[in-house]
Short mmCIF file of C-alpha atoms and ligand atoms in Angstrom, two decimals:
data_model
loop_
_atom_site.label_atom_id
_atom_site.label_comp_id
_atom_site.label_asym_id
_atom_site.label_seq_id
_atom_site.Cartn_x
_atom_site.Cartn_y
_atom_site.Cartn_z
CA MET A 18 11.16 23.05 -14.10
CA GLU A 19 12.63 19.55 -13.79
CA SER A 20 15.63 19.04 -11.53
CA ILE A 21 19.05 18.45 -13.01
CA TRP A 22 18.79 14.80 -11.88
CA THR A 23 15.62 14.20 -13.88
CA GLN A 24 17.13 15.97 -16.89
CA THR A 25 20.33 13.92 -16.84
CA CYS A 26 18.93 10.43 -16.33
CA ASN A 27 17.60 8.05 -18.95
CA HIS A 28 13.84 7.79 -19.20
CA ARG A 29 12.47 4.64 -17.55
CA GLU A 30 9.32 2.81 -18.55
CA LYS A 31 6.83 2.64 -15.68
CA ARG A 32 6.49 -0.78 -14.09
CA PRO A 33 2.97 -2.28 -13.98
CA PRO A 34 0.76 -1.73 -10.92
CA LEU A 35 -0.07 -4.43 -8.40
CA ASP A 36 -3.27 -6.02 -9.73
CA ARG A 37 -3.73 -9.14 -7.58
CA GLN A 38 -3.30 -10.52 -4.07
CA ILE A 39 0.27 -11.48 -3.22
CA GLU A 40 2.31 -12.41 -0.17
CA ALA A 41 5.77 -11.27 0.93
CA ASP A 42 7.86 -11.14 4.08
CA VAL A 43 7.92 -7.34 3.90
CA ALA A 44 5.86 -4.73 2.05
CA VAL A 45 7.61 -1.38 1.70
CA ILE A 46 5.31 1.60 1.01
CA GLY A 47 7.14 4.26 -1.02
CA GLY A 48 9.82 4.03 -3.71
CA GLY A 49 12.02 6.97 -2.72
CA MET A 50 15.55 6.72 -1.35
CA ALA A 51 14.34 5.37 2.01
CA GLY A 52 12.01 2.72 0.56
CA ILE A 53 14.34 1.43 -2.16
CA LEU A 54 17.37 1.25 0.14
CA THR A 55 15.35 -0.58 2.81
CA ALA A 56 14.00 -3.08 0.28
CA TRP A 57 17.49 -3.62 -1.15
CA GLN A 58 19.09 -4.22 2.25
CA LEU A 59 16.30 -6.67 3.13
CA GLU A 60 16.64 -8.58 -0.14
CA GLN A 61 20.41 -8.82 0.44
CA ALA A 62 19.61 -10.38 3.82
CA GLY A 63 17.36 -12.95 2.13
CA VAL A 64 14.02 -11.34 3.08
CA ARG A 65 11.34 -11.44 0.33
CA THR A 66 10.32 -7.81 -0.13
CA VAL A 67 7.99 -5.88 -2.43
CA VAL A 68 7.83 -2.11 -2.91
CA LEU A 69 4.54 -0.33 -3.59
CA GLU A 70 5.00 3.10 -5.15
CA ALA A 71 2.05 5.48 -5.68
CA ASP A 72 3.59 7.06 -8.76
CA GLN A 73 7.06 6.23 -10.08
CA ILE A 74 10.29 5.37 -8.25
CA GLY A 75 12.24 8.43 -7.14
CA GLN A 76 9.59 10.91 -8.23
CA GLY A 77 8.85 12.13 -4.68
CA GLN A 78 11.35 14.36 -2.88
CA THR A 79 14.31 12.21 -3.95
CA LYS A 80 14.34 13.57 -7.52
CA ASN A 81 14.71 17.11 -6.12
CA THR A 82 17.41 16.63 -3.50
CA THR A 83 20.93 18.07 -3.74
CA ALA A 84 22.31 14.59 -2.94
CA LYS A 85 25.18 15.31 -0.58
CA ILE A 86 26.02 12.18 1.40
CA THR A 87 27.42 13.45 4.66
CA VAL A 88 27.43 13.12 8.42
CA GLN A 89 27.67 16.90 8.63
CA HIS A 90 24.04 17.86 9.18
CA GLY A 91 24.69 21.55 9.87
CA LEU A 92 26.39 22.70 13.08
CA PHE A 93 24.78 20.03 15.23
CA CYS A 94 27.49 18.26 17.27
CA HIS A 95 27.82 20.88 20.00
CA THR A 96 24.03 21.26 20.38
CA PHE A 97 23.46 17.50 20.40
CA LEU A 98 26.10 17.02 23.09
CA GLU A 99 24.58 19.79 25.21
CA LYS A 100 20.92 18.89 24.76
CA LYS A 101 20.90 15.13 24.24
CA GLY A 102 24.02 13.94 25.99
CA GLU A 103 27.11 12.06 24.85
CA GLU A 104 25.50 8.66 24.15
CA THR A 105 22.74 9.92 21.84
CA ALA A 106 25.07 12.36 20.06
CA ARG A 107 27.66 9.61 19.53
CA ASN A 108 25.05 7.11 18.28
CA TYR A 109 23.66 9.66 15.83
CA VAL A 110 27.11 10.42 14.45
CA GLN A 111 28.24 6.80 14.23
CA ALA A 112 25.01 5.62 12.55
CA ASN A 113 25.44 8.32 9.89
CA GLN A 114 29.17 7.63 9.50
CA GLU A 115 28.34 3.98 8.83
CA ALA A 116 25.69 5.12 6.34
CA VAL A 117 28.22 7.18 4.36
CA LYS A 118 30.60 4.21 4.30
CA GLU A 119 27.79 1.87 3.24
CA TYR A 120 26.97 4.05 0.20
CA LYS A 121 30.61 3.89 -0.88
CA ARG A 122 30.71 0.11 -0.32
CA ILE A 123 27.50 -0.62 -2.26
CA ILE A 124 28.41 1.64 -5.17
CA LYS A 125 31.87 0.07 -5.45
CA GLU A 126 30.86 -3.57 -4.96
CA GLU A 127 27.79 -3.36 -7.20
CA GLY A 128 29.68 -1.33 -9.80
CA ILE A 129 26.96 1.37 -9.91
CA ASN A 130 27.66 4.22 -12.27
CA CYS A 131 26.13 7.15 -10.36
CA ASP A 132 28.85 9.81 -10.52
CA LEU A 133 29.94 9.19 -6.92
CA THR A 134 32.64 11.67 -5.93
CA GLU A 135 34.41 11.86 -2.64
CA ALA A 136 34.21 15.44 -1.35
CA ASP A 137 34.90 17.35 1.86
CA SER A 138 31.86 18.79 3.57
CA PHE A 139 31.83 22.28 5.13
CA VAL A 140 29.53 24.39 7.29
CA TYR A 141 30.45 28.07 7.09
CA SER A 142 29.45 30.72 9.58
CA SER A 143 30.21 34.28 10.59
CA ASP A 144 30.41 33.16 14.23
CA ARG A 145 34.00 32.05 14.81
CA GLU A 146 33.34 30.87 18.35
CA LYS A 147 30.49 28.63 17.20
CA LEU A 148 32.77 27.07 14.58
CA ARG A 149 35.46 26.45 17.18
CA GLN A 150 32.95 24.82 19.56
CA GLU A 151 31.56 22.65 16.77
CA THR A 152 35.00 21.46 15.69
CA LYS A 153 35.84 20.44 19.25
CA ALA A 154 32.46 18.74 19.73
CA ALA A 155 32.79 16.80 16.47
CA GLN A 156 36.29 15.64 17.42
CA ARG A 157 35.00 14.52 20.82
CA LEU A 158 32.36 12.43 18.99
CA GLY A 159 35.03 10.70 16.93
CA ILE A 160 34.75 12.69 13.70
CA ARG A 161 37.80 14.00 11.90
CA ALA A 162 36.94 17.71 11.86
CA ASP A 163 39.09 20.71 10.92
CA LEU A 164 38.51 24.39 11.48
CA LYS A 165 39.24 26.30 8.25
CA GLU A 166 39.85 30.02 8.10
CA GLN A 167 39.24 30.28 4.37
CA ILE A 168 36.98 28.49 1.92
CA GLU A 169 36.73 28.38 -1.87
CA ILE A 170 33.21 29.87 -2.19
CA PRO A 171 32.80 33.67 -2.20
CA VAL A 172 30.42 34.02 0.79
CA PRO A 173 31.25 36.34 3.69
CA CYS A 174 32.13 34.20 6.72
CA ALA A 175 34.59 33.77 9.57
CA GLY A 176 35.56 30.31 8.37
CA ALA A 177 34.08 26.81 8.27
CA VAL A 178 34.12 23.41 9.95
CA CYS A 179 35.29 20.74 7.53
CA PHE A 180 34.44 17.02 7.67
CA PRO A 181 36.77 15.38 5.11
CA ASN A 182 35.98 12.40 2.87
CA GLN A 183 32.21 12.67 2.60
CA ALA A 184 30.53 12.14 -0.79
CA GLU A 185 28.13 13.38 -3.46
CA PHE A 186 26.38 11.53 -6.28
CA HIS A 187 23.55 11.41 -8.81
CA PRO A 188 20.62 10.16 -6.70
CA LEU A 189 18.43 8.84 -9.50
CA LYS A 190 21.18 6.91 -11.30
CA PHE A 191 21.92 5.21 -7.97
CA LEU A 192 18.27 4.60 -7.10
CA TYR A 193 17.34 3.14 -10.49
CA ALA A 194 20.32 0.77 -10.43
CA LEU A 195 19.27 -0.63 -7.05
CA ALA A 196 15.59 -0.76 -7.99
CA ASP A 197 16.39 -2.84 -11.08
CA THR A 198 17.14 -5.76 -8.76
CA LEU A 199 13.89 -5.40 -6.76
CA LYS A 200 10.22 -6.30 -7.09
CA VAL A 201 8.55 -2.90 -7.43
CA TYR A 202 4.96 -2.04 -8.36
CA GLU A 203 4.44 1.50 -9.64
CA ASP A 204 1.13 3.40 -9.91
CA SER A 205 0.22 1.44 -6.78
CA GLN A 206 -0.89 3.89 -4.15
CA VAL A 207 -1.58 2.22 -0.81
CA LYS A 208 -5.11 3.13 0.21
CA GLU A 209 -5.47 1.19 3.42
CA VAL A 210 -3.40 -0.88 5.84
CA GLU A 211 -5.13 -3.37 8.12
CA ASP A 212 -2.84 -5.24 10.50
CA HIS A 213 -0.69 -7.24 8.05
CA LEU A 214 -2.64 -6.48 4.87
CA VAL A 215 -1.70 -3.59 2.58
CA LYS A 216 -4.37 -2.63 0.05
CA THR A 217 -4.08 -0.72 -3.22
CA SER A 218 -7.06 -0.04 -5.49
CA LEU A 219 -6.33 -3.16 -7.62
CA GLY A 220 -4.53 -5.56 -5.31
CA SER A 221 -3.11 -6.31 -1.89
CA VAL A 222 0.01 -7.62 -0.15
CA LYS A 223 -0.10 -9.81 2.94
CA ALA A 224 3.18 -9.32 4.77
CA ASP A 225 4.74 -9.98 8.17
CA TYR A 226 6.23 -6.50 8.22
CA ILE A 227 5.07 -3.26 6.63
CA VAL A 228 7.54 -0.41 6.22
CA PHE A 229 6.08 3.10 5.82
CA ALA A 230 8.69 4.90 3.71
CA ALA A 231 6.20 7.26 2.05
CA HIS A 232 8.10 10.41 3.17
CA PHE A 233 5.34 11.43 5.61
CA PRO A 234 3.69 8.55 7.56
CA PHE A 235 0.21 9.11 6.18
CA ILE A 236 -1.84 6.95 8.57
CA ASN A 237 -2.77 9.46 11.27
CA PHE A 238 -3.91 7.07 14.01
CA PRO A 239 -2.08 5.36 15.63
CA GLY A 240 1.30 7.10 15.57
CA MET A 241 0.02 10.69 15.30
CA TYR A 242 3.20 11.71 13.48
CA PHE A 243 1.45 14.88 12.32
CA THR A 244 1.75 16.20 15.89
CA ARG A 245 5.52 15.61 16.03
CA MET A 246 6.72 16.86 12.62
CA HIS A 247 6.20 19.68 10.18
CA GLN A 248 7.56 20.16 6.66
CA GLU A 249 9.96 22.75 5.31
CA ARG A 250 10.47 23.60 1.69
CA SER A 251 13.58 24.99 -0.01
CA TYR A 252 14.68 25.96 -3.48
CA VAL A 253 17.60 25.07 -5.75
CA LEU A 254 19.22 26.65 -8.82
CA ALA A 255 21.59 24.81 -11.15
CA LEU A 256 24.07 27.44 -12.37
CA GLU A 257 26.39 27.31 -15.36
CA ASN A 258 29.51 29.37 -15.95
CA THR A 259 30.54 29.68 -12.30
CA GLY A 260 33.85 27.83 -12.32
CA ARG A 261 34.13 24.59 -10.35
CA ILE A 262 34.10 24.00 -6.61
CA GLU A 263 35.48 20.86 -4.98
CA GLY A 264 33.71 20.81 -1.60
CA MET A 265 30.07 20.69 -0.45
CA TYR A 266 28.94 23.70 1.60
CA ILE A 267 26.06 24.86 3.74
CA GLY A 268 25.75 28.03 5.79
CA ASP A 269 24.69 28.29 9.39
CA GLY A 270 21.98 30.70 10.56
CA GLU A 271 20.08 33.20 8.46
CA GLU A 272 22.10 33.01 5.23
CA LYS A 273 21.74 29.26 4.92
CA LEU A 274 22.87 28.82 1.33
CA SER A 275 23.94 25.39 0.10
CA PHE A 276 26.56 24.77 -2.61
CA ARG A 277 27.78 21.67 -4.47
CA GLN A 278 29.11 20.88 -7.90
CA TYR A 279 27.53 18.41 -10.31
CA ASP A 280 29.20 18.07 -13.67
CA ARG A 281 29.27 21.59 -15.17
CA TYR A 282 26.58 22.85 -12.79
CA LEU A 283 26.94 24.54 -9.44
CA LEU A 284 23.87 23.75 -7.35
CA LEU A 285 22.89 26.69 -5.17
CA GLY A 286 20.14 26.00 -2.60
CA GLY A 287 18.36 27.96 0.08
CA GLN A 288 15.37 30.18 0.96
CA GLY A 289 13.85 27.54 3.23
CA HIS A 290 10.46 28.19 4.83
CA ARG A 291 7.76 26.21 6.55
CA THR A 292 5.58 24.69 3.82
CA GLY A 293 2.42 26.79 3.45
CA GLU A 294 4.13 29.98 4.60
CA ASN A 295 5.40 31.61 1.42
CA LYS A 296 2.56 33.99 0.66
CA SER A 297 4.77 36.74 -0.72
CA GLY A 298 7.00 34.41 -2.76
CA GLY A 299 10.29 35.59 -4.24
CA CYS A 300 12.35 32.55 -3.15
CA TYR A 301 13.74 31.84 -6.63
CA GLN A 302 14.29 35.56 -7.18
CA LYS A 303 16.33 35.86 -3.95
CA LEU A 304 18.42 32.84 -4.94
CA LYS A 305 19.00 34.39 -8.37
CA GLU A 306 20.13 37.61 -6.68
CA ALA A 307 22.57 35.61 -4.53
CA ALA A 308 23.83 33.86 -7.68
CA GLN A 309 24.38 37.22 -9.37
CA ALA A 310 26.19 38.60 -6.34
CA TYR A 311 28.54 35.63 -5.92
CA TYR A 312 28.86 34.50 -9.55
CA PRO A 313 28.13 37.55 -11.78
CA ASP A 314 28.80 35.61 -15.01
CA SER A 315 26.55 32.67 -14.10
CA ARG A 316 23.42 31.53 -15.96
CA VAL A 317 20.48 29.59 -14.49
CA ALA A 318 20.19 26.21 -16.24
CA ALA A 319 17.46 24.73 -14.03
CA CYS A 320 15.51 25.47 -10.87
CA TRP A 321 13.37 23.33 -8.61
CA SER A 322 12.29 22.87 -5.01
CA ALA A 323 11.59 20.11 -2.51
CA GLN A 324 10.52 19.66 1.07
CA ASP A 325 11.34 17.48 4.01
CA CYS A 326 9.92 16.49 7.39
CA ILE A 327 11.38 18.19 10.45
CA THR A 328 11.01 16.46 13.81
CA ALA A 329 10.70 18.31 17.08
CA ASP A 330 14.02 16.96 18.44
CA SER A 331 15.99 16.99 15.13
CA ILE A 332 16.36 13.18 14.98
CA PRO A 333 14.51 11.08 12.37
CA PHE A 334 11.82 8.56 13.30
CA ILE A 335 13.12 5.10 12.38
CA GLY A 336 11.61 2.00 13.99
CA ALA A 337 8.25 0.73 15.26
CA TYR A 338 5.29 2.76 13.93
CA ALA A 339 3.19 2.39 17.08
CA SER A 340 3.17 0.09 20.10
CA ASP A 341 -0.19 -1.47 19.16
CA ARG A 342 0.78 -2.31 15.56
CA PRO A 343 3.35 -5.08 15.69
CA GLY A 344 5.04 -5.42 12.32
CA TRP A 345 4.50 -1.79 11.26
CA LEU A 346 7.74 0.18 10.84
CA VAL A 347 8.47 3.73 9.78
CA ALA A 348 11.30 5.80 8.28
CA SER A 349 10.68 9.55 8.20
CA GLY A 350 11.67 12.97 9.60
CA PHE A 351 14.98 13.30 7.75
CA GLN A 352 15.53 17.05 8.38
CA LYS A 353 16.75 17.63 4.79
CA TRP A 354 19.49 15.05 5.36
CA GLY A 355 17.65 12.11 3.86
CA MET A 356 20.53 10.58 1.89
CA SER A 357 22.48 9.39 4.93
CA SER A 358 19.26 9.08 6.98
CA SER A 359 17.68 6.79 4.35
CA MET A 360 20.71 4.50 4.62
CA VAL A 361 20.53 4.61 8.43
CA SER A 362 16.83 3.65 8.08
CA ALA A 363 17.60 0.78 5.70
CA MET A 364 20.25 -0.70 7.99
CA LEU A 365 18.22 -0.24 11.19
CA LEU A 366 14.99 -1.65 9.76
CA ARG A 367 16.81 -4.58 8.14
CA ASP A 368 18.34 -5.43 11.52
CA LYS A 369 15.01 -5.08 13.32
CA ILE A 370 13.25 -7.38 10.85
CA CYS A 371 16.14 -9.89 10.90
CA ASN A 372 16.26 -9.81 14.70
CA ILE A 373 19.81 -8.48 14.80
CA GLU A 374 20.70 -6.14 17.64
CA ASN A 375 21.53 -2.65 16.40
CA PRO A 376 23.26 -0.28 18.84
CA TYR A 377 21.52 2.79 17.36
CA ALA A 378 17.92 1.51 17.52
CA GLU A 379 16.92 3.43 20.65
CA THR A 380 18.36 6.72 19.46
CA PHE A 381 16.09 6.75 16.39
CA ALA A 382 13.08 4.88 17.91
CA PRO A 383 9.88 6.87 17.29
CA SER A 384 8.70 5.87 20.79
CA ARG A 385 11.37 8.08 22.37
CA PHE A 386 10.20 11.20 24.05
CA SER A 387 12.29 13.99 25.47
CA THR A 388 11.17 17.24 27.08
CA GLU A 389 13.25 18.91 24.36
CA GLU A 390 10.34 18.20 21.99
CA ILE A 391 7.74 20.11 24.00
CA PRO A 392 8.36 23.71 22.79
CA GLN A 393 8.50 22.61 19.11
CA ILE A 394 5.38 20.46 19.46
CA ALA A 395 3.63 23.47 21.04
CA ARG A 396 4.73 25.66 18.11
CA ASP A 397 3.58 23.05 15.57
CA SER A 398 0.21 22.68 17.32
CA GLY A 399 -0.11 26.47 17.26
CA HIS A 400 0.36 26.40 13.47
CA ALA A 401 -2.25 23.64 13.13
CA VAL A 402 -4.78 25.56 15.25
CA LYS A 403 -4.08 28.72 13.22
CA GLY A 404 -4.51 26.82 9.93
CA LEU A 405 -7.84 25.39 11.11
CA ALA A 406 -9.07 28.67 12.58
CA LYS A 407 -8.26 30.44 9.32
CA ARG A 408 -10.64 28.13 7.52
CA PHE A 409 -13.54 29.27 9.70
CA PHE A 410 -12.68 32.88 10.55
CA HIS A 411 -10.54 34.22 7.70
CA VAL A 412 -12.61 36.47 5.45
CA PRO A 413 -10.80 37.05 2.13
CA GLU A 414 -10.36 40.62 1.01
CA GLU A 415 -9.94 39.76 -2.67
CA THR A 416 -12.40 38.60 -5.31
CA ALA A 417 -11.49 36.64 -8.45
CA ASN A 418 -11.88 39.82 -10.56
CA MET A 419 -9.18 41.56 -8.53
CA LEU A 420 -6.60 38.83 -9.23
CA GLU A 421 -3.73 39.72 -11.53
CA ARG A 422 -2.77 37.25 -14.29
CA GLY A 423 -0.33 34.61 -13.08
CA HIS A 424 -1.48 35.01 -9.46
CA GLY A 425 -3.54 32.97 -7.01
CA ALA A 426 -5.33 33.74 -3.73
CA VAL A 427 -8.09 32.59 -1.43
CA VAL A 428 -11.05 34.68 -2.58
CA GLU A 429 -14.74 35.09 -1.87
CA THR A 430 -16.91 33.57 -4.64
CA SER A 431 -20.63 32.91 -5.06
CA GLN A 432 -19.93 29.38 -3.74
CA GLY A 433 -18.09 30.72 -0.68
CA LYS A 434 -14.36 30.83 -0.03
CA MET A 435 -12.28 29.23 -2.78
CA GLY A 436 -8.70 29.09 -3.98
CA VAL A 437 -8.48 30.78 -7.37
CA TYR A 438 -5.55 30.97 -9.76
CA LYS A 439 -5.71 33.25 -12.83
CA SER A 440 -3.44 31.98 -15.59
CA GLU A 441 -1.35 34.27 -17.82
CA GLU A 442 -4.08 33.82 -20.45
CA GLY A 443 -6.78 34.94 -17.98
CA GLU A 444 -8.30 31.48 -17.37
CA LEU A 445 -9.55 30.89 -13.79
CA PHE A 446 -8.73 27.65 -11.95
CA LYS A 447 -10.88 27.24 -8.82
CA VAL A 448 -10.23 24.72 -6.06
CA ASP A 449 -11.71 23.85 -2.70
CA ILE A 450 -9.41 25.37 -0.11
CA VAL A 451 -9.84 22.75 2.62
CA CYS A 452 -6.91 20.35 3.03
CA PRO A 453 -8.19 16.75 2.87
CA HIS A 454 -5.61 15.65 5.46
CA LEU A 455 -7.03 17.28 8.58
CA GLY A 456 -8.99 20.24 7.28
CA CYS A 457 -6.68 23.28 7.49
CA GLU A 458 -7.01 26.16 5.02
CA LEU A 459 -4.51 26.01 2.15
CA THR A 460 -2.37 28.98 1.13
CA TRP A 461 -0.99 30.07 -2.25
CA ASN A 462 2.70 29.50 -3.00
CA PRO A 463 3.57 31.96 -5.79
CA ASP A 464 6.99 30.39 -6.41
CA GLU A 465 5.60 26.96 -7.24
CA GLN A 466 2.08 28.05 -8.24
CA SER A 467 0.66 25.50 -5.84
CA TRP A 468 -1.77 25.33 -2.92
CA ASP A 469 0.21 24.42 0.20
CA CYS A 470 -0.97 23.47 3.68
CA PRO A 471 0.64 25.32 6.60
CA CYS A 472 -0.37 22.61 9.08
CA HIS A 473 1.57 19.52 7.94
CA GLY A 474 2.76 20.40 4.44
CA SER A 475 0.43 18.72 1.92
CA ARG A 476 0.51 20.39 -1.53
CA PHE A 477 -1.78 20.53 -4.57
CA ASP A 478 -1.48 21.94 -8.09
CA VAL A 479 -3.84 24.54 -9.59
CA ARG A 480 -6.18 21.77 -10.76
CA GLY A 481 -6.32 20.28 -7.26
CA ASN A 482 -4.08 17.27 -8.00
CA LEU A 483 -2.08 15.98 -5.02
CA LEU A 484 1.61 16.93 -5.19
CA ASP A 485 2.88 16.06 -1.70
CA GLY A 486 1.48 14.26 1.35
CA PRO A 487 0.54 13.56 4.09
CA ALA A 488 -2.81 14.06 2.26
CA GLN A 489 -3.49 11.07 0.06
CA GLU A 490 -6.05 12.58 -2.32
CA GLY A 491 -6.47 15.74 -4.34
CA ILE A 492 -8.84 18.63 -3.69
CA GLN A 493 -12.01 19.41 -5.60
CA TYR A 494 -11.47 21.43 -8.79
CA GLU A 495 -14.03 23.37 -10.80
C1 FAD B 517 15.95 21.26 -1.23
C2 FAD B 517 16.38 19.99 -0.54
C3 FAD B 517 17.69 19.55 -0.69
C4 FAD B 517 18.10 18.38 -0.06
N1 FAD B 517 19.40 17.99 -0.16
C5 FAD B 517 19.84 16.94 0.54
C6 FAD B 517 21.21 16.57 0.53
O1 FAD B 517 22.04 17.20 -0.13
N2 FAD B 517 21.61 15.50 1.27
C7 FAD B 517 20.72 14.80 2.03
O2 FAD B 517 21.13 13.89 2.74
N3 FAD B 517 19.40 15.10 2.03
C8 FAD B 517 18.94 16.15 1.31
N4 FAD B 517 17.62 16.47 1.32
C9 FAD B 517 16.65 15.54 1.94
C10 FAD B 517 16.33 14.36 1.03
O3 FAD B 517 16.19 14.78 -0.30
C11 FAD B 517 15.04 13.68 1.49
O4 FAD B 517 15.10 13.48 2.89
C12 FAD B 517 14.85 12.33 0.82
O5 FAD B 517 14.88 12.47 -0.57
C13 FAD B 517 13.54 11.71 1.26
O6 FAD B 517 13.43 10.45 0.68
P1 FAD B 517 12.14 9.56 1.00
O7 FAD B 517 12.36 8.25 0.37
O8 FAD B 517 11.86 9.61 2.46
O9 FAD B 517 10.93 10.36 0.33
P2 FAD B 517 10.45 10.41 -1.19
O10 FAD B 517 11.57 10.51 -2.13
O11 FAD B 517 9.42 11.50 -1.24
O12 FAD B 517 9.76 9.01 -1.41
C14 FAD B 517 8.51 8.67 -0.85
C15 FAD B 517 7.72 7.93 -1.92
O13 FAD B 517 6.52 7.43 -1.31
C16 FAD B 517 5.50 7.46 -2.29
N5 FAD B 517 4.20 7.39 -1.59
C17 FAD B 517 3.59 8.35 -0.84
N6 FAD B 517 2.39 7.89 -0.40
C18 FAD B 517 2.26 6.62 -0.87
C19 FAD B 517 1.25 5.64 -0.76
N7 FAD B 517 0.12 5.86 -0.11
N8 FAD B 517 1.43 4.44 -1.41
C20 FAD B 517 2.56 4.19 -2.11
N9 FAD B 517 3.56 5.10 -2.24
C21 FAD B 517 3.41 6.30 -1.62
C22 FAD B 517 5.75 8.77 -3.03
O14 FAD B 517 5.15 8.74 -4.31
C23 FAD B 517 7.27 8.83 -3.07
O15 FAD B 517 7.81 8.33 -4.27
C24 FAD B 517 17.18 17.63 0.73
C25 FAD B 517 15.88 18.09 0.88
C26 FAD B 517 15.47 19.26 0.29
C27 FAD B 517 14.09 19.74 0.53
S1 FES B 518 -1.43 18.62 5.77
FE1 FES B 518 -2.48 18.23 7.59
S2 FES B 518 -4.22 19.50 7.45
FE2 FES B 518 -3.16 19.85 5.62
#
């Protein structure tokens, strides 16, 4: 089903693809929140910028976000202070605080009608001590933070940490308004990047700088971002008949449900899992059960899901793509906080390109390395090895005949192992099960009826069409 953002935004005609050779100061790859904001900030600074979008602006993860604009990225202040030290924690907080302010400034000064609402942000938890620690840590980092004993949503908890004066908006209304002022080519998937030349199937851009804002940096070497990030997917319901809430909420720990209001809808999110690891499904069902428990009179008006890149040290990668590619820049790894992180990216990359010193550059630089990353990188590599090994050693127990209608599985066929989906009408859809990114075996996601890769999170529909990267092509379909 389409997200509430797609359903409540005017249809836009697609812009024509790039069909010739052009030149620009900067070529931005990807027309999501990160790419459009970066291009807009650059244009404002007088830098000639073009955006190349594989499909249509905003139709990647951005159309499926919950669009809270906040510095409060979970209960992170205490952990950041302990693990990363005062300077990094402070830089992270300040960069995001400036990003929240910048959204408010742009929307006001440009007169953008995108349903911006100022709202307090809360993280609730059943661990009172953790909340107390977080409040103190946030205050030490310069954030106005209050410990609340009671909150307006009916979840069991010991209270919440509140960051006042954050914001929420309609992401597509905002994105389209900014994009209207930019040079954007849609249906222009970047196929190859050679030094300063970006190639699509019909044209190319020669640019001094190239910004990879394609959600997952899809060029594997150099950079090797696939070794330092994985993707996690989560699910959202838009509920009607719940009554209104004023704040934006997210839980800490196991019961990590997210709540915000948009118009007459309450958006309830959760059931996160590593992409490619949802074999038994039931994510929407569990969210519906939570909705019933907390809002017995509610009705589901829409449901959707999205995914985001998770870095090993919980800080996005914003800055130089690789030391041997001068002019290549990247913005990725937003940890499901890509509204503020996209604005941080746009401001940092603008400053880098315009040669302006930015005090937060080192904190987000992809070249950083801390020992904190090692255990997560080891876990991610373990997943990749498992995904690859599965391709060679996993012998499916099922055959296509055993599949129930509406279900999919990796099965043994006369052509070898294949991914097979049996539609409600009994039609079989067979796909190659090898991920074109780096060759792991795909798994079935019953909630989205898609083939998902457990290694780095690429996704494909039942006909093999590419849904999400890092893969850049579909899989074979019979
Ligand atoms: C369920 C969920 C809820 C969330 N809620 C929030 C929230 O409340 N607040 C918050 O701050 N963050 C939230 N996030 C995170 C946020 O939505 C994302 O971080 C953000 O939308 C990512 O934007 P992006 O521009 O990086 O990626 P995208 O929006 O995916 O844009 C990337 C674009 O690049 C294009 N592309 C890919 N490859 C190529 C290529 N080769 N050539 C040209 N174009 C290409 C794609 O088509 C796509 O349009 C949430 C995430 C999830 C999963
Ligand atoms: S996404 Fe990397 S192997 Fe599939």
